[in-house]
Short mmCIF file of C-alpha atoms in Angstrom, two decimals:
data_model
loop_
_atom_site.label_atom_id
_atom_site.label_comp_id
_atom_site.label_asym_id
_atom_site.label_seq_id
_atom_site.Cartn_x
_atom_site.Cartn_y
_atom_site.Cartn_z
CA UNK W 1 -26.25 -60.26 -21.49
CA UNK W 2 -22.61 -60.58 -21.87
CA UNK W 3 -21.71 -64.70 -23.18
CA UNK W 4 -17.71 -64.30 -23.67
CA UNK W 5 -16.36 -60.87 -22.59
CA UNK W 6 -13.05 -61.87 -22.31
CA UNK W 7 -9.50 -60.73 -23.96
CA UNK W 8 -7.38 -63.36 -24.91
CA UNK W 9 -3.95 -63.82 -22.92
CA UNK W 10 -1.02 -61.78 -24.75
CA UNK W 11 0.97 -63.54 -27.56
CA UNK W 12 4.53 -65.23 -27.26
CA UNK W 13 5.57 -63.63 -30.17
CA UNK W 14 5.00 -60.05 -29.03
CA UNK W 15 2.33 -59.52 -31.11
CA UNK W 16 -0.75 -57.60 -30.15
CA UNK W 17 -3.43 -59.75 -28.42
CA UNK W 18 -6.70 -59.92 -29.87
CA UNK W 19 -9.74 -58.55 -27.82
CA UNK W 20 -12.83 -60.11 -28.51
CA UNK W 21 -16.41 -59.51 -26.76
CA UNK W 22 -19.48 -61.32 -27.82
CA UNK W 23 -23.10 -60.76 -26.74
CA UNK W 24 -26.73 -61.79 -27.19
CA UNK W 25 -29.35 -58.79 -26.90
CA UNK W 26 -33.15 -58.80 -27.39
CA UNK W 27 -33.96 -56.35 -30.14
CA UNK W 28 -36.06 -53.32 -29.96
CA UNK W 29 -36.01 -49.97 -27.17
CA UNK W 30 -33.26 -51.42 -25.38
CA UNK W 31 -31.02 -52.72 -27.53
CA UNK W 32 -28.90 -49.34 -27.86
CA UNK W 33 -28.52 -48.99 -23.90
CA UNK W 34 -27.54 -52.51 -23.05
CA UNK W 35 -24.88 -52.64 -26.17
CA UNK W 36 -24.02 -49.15 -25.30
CA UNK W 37 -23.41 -50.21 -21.58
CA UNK W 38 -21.23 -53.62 -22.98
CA UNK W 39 -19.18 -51.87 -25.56
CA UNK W 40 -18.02 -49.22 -22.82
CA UNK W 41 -17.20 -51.62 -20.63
CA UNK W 42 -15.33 -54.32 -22.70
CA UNK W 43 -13.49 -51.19 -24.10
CA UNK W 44 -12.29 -49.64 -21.02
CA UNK W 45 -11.18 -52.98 -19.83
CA UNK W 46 -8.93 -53.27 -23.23
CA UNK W 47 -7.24 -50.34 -21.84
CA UNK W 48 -9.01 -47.49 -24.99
CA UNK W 49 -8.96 -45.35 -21.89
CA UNK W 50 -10.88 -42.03 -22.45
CA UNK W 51 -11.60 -43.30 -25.96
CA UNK W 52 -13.85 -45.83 -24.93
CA UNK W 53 -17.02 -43.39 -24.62
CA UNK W 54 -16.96 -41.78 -27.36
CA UNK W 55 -15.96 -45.15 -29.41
CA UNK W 56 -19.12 -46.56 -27.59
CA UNK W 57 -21.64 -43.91 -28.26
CA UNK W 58 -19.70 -44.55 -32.64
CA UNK W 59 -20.11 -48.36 -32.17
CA UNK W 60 -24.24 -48.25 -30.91
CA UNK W 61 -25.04 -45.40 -33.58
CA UNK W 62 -24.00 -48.09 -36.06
CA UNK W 63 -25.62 -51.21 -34.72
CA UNK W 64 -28.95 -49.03 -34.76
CA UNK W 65 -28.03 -48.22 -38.54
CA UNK W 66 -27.34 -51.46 -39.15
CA UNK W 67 -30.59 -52.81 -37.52
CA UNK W 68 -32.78 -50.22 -39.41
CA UNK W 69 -31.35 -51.41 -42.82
CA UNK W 70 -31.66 -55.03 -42.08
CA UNK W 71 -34.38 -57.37 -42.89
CA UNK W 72 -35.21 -57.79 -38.82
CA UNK W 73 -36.50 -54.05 -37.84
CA UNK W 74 -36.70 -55.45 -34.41
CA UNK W 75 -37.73 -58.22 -34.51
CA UNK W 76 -35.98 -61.39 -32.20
CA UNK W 77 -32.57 -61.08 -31.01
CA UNK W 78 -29.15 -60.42 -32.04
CA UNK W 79 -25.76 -61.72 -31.44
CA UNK W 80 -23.13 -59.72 -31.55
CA UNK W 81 -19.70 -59.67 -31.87
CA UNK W 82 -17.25 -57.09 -31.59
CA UNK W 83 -13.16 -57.46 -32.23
CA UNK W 84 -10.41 -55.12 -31.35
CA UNK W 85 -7.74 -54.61 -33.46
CA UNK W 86 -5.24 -52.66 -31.49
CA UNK W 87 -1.90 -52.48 -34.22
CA UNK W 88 -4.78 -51.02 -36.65
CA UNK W 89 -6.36 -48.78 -34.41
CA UNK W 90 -9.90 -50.50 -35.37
CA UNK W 91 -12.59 -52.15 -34.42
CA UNK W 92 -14.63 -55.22 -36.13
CA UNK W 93 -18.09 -55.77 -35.46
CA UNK W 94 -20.78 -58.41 -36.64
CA UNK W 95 -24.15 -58.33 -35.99
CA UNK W 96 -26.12 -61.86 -36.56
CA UNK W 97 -29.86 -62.56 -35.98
CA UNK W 98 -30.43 -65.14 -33.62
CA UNK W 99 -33.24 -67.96 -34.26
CA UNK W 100 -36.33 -67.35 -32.95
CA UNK W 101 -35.96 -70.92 -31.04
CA UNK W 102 -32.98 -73.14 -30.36
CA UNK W 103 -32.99 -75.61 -33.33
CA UNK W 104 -34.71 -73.16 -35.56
CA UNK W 105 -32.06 -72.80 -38.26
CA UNK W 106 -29.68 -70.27 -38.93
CA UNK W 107 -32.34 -67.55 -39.93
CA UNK W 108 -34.26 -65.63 -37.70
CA UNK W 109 -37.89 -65.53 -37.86
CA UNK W 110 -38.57 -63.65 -40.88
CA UNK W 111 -36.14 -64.77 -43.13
CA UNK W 112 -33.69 -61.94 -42.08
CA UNK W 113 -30.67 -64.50 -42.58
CA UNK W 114 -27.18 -62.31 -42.97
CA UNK W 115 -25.31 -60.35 -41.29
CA UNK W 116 -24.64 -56.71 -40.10
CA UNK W 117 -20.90 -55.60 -40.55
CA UNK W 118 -19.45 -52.98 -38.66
CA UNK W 119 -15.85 -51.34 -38.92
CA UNK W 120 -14.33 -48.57 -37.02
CA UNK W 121 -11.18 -46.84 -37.05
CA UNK W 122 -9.80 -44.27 -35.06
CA UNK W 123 -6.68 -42.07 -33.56
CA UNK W 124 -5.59 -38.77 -32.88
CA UNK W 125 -4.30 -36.50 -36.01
CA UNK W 126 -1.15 -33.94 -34.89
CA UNK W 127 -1.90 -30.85 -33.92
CA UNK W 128 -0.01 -27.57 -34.19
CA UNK W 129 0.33 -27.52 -30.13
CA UNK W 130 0.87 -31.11 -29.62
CA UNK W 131 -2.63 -31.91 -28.45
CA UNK W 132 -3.96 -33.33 -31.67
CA UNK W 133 -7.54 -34.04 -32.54
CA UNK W 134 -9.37 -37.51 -32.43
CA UNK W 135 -10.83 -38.93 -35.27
CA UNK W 136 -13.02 -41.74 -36.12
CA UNK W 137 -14.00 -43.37 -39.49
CA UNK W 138 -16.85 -45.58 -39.74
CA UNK W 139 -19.03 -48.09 -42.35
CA UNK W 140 -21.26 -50.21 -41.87
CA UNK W 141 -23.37 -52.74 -44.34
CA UNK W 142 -25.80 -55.69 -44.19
CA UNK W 143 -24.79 -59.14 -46.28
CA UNK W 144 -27.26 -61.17 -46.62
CA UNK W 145 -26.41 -64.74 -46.60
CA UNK W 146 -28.05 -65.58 -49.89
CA UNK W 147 -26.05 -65.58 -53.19
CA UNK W 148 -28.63 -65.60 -56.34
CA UNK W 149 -26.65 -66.77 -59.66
CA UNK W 150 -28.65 -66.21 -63.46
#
């Protein structure tokens, strides 16, 4: 379910205003559909137009990466975050475990403290008729929260 979907009102200064949506899923067969279903809709509402879909379908292929790679595999919930830069043409994403019970900690059951990172960029390359093609560029990692020093 969505917990702050909102874009913040546009700068004084004329700079772009930064988009932010945040969101706290249950893990596991329907986590891709229901952060599928948010990213489309908090991107269409920033205005990425006929982008939004296919940025959607980039942005859960990389959450379920991200989830598969993580120390979770399914396990609790997640919250996630997701950031639009607009000047850049790219979007920020962060994927934290949530604690298996309010007051838990900041780990998730398991130990799986970190976090996922997501980035994705995009735009349209000229073409030799004008039409150009679309292109996205994507990465994604897990950081765990722990630093380990010899």
């Amino acid at each position: 379910m969505p917990t702050n979907d909102l874009a913040e009102p546009p700068t004084e200064t004329g700079r772009p205003a930064l988009r932010t949506g945040r969101w706290q899923l249950p893990t596991g067969r329907a986590t891709s559909r229901k952060a599928r279903r948010a990213f489309r809709r908090a991107l269409r509402r920033w205005g990425l137009g006929s982008a939004a879909d296919e940025l959607a379908d980039q942005l859960t292929a990389l959450v379920q990466d991200v989830l598969a790679r993580s120390p979770m595999r399914g396990r609790g919930a997640i919250d996630l975050r997701l950031e639009l830069r607009e000047s850049a043409r790219m979007l920020l994403g962060e994927i934290h475990p949530l604690p298996a019970r309010p007051g838990a900690g900041d780990q998730a059951e398991g130990g799986a403290g970190g976090r996922g990172i997501i980035v994705l960029t995009y735009g349209r390359r000229p073409g030799r008729r004008g039409a150009g093609t679309r292109y996205v560029h994507r990465f994604t990692w897990w950081r765990t929260d722990s630093i380990t020093t010899d």
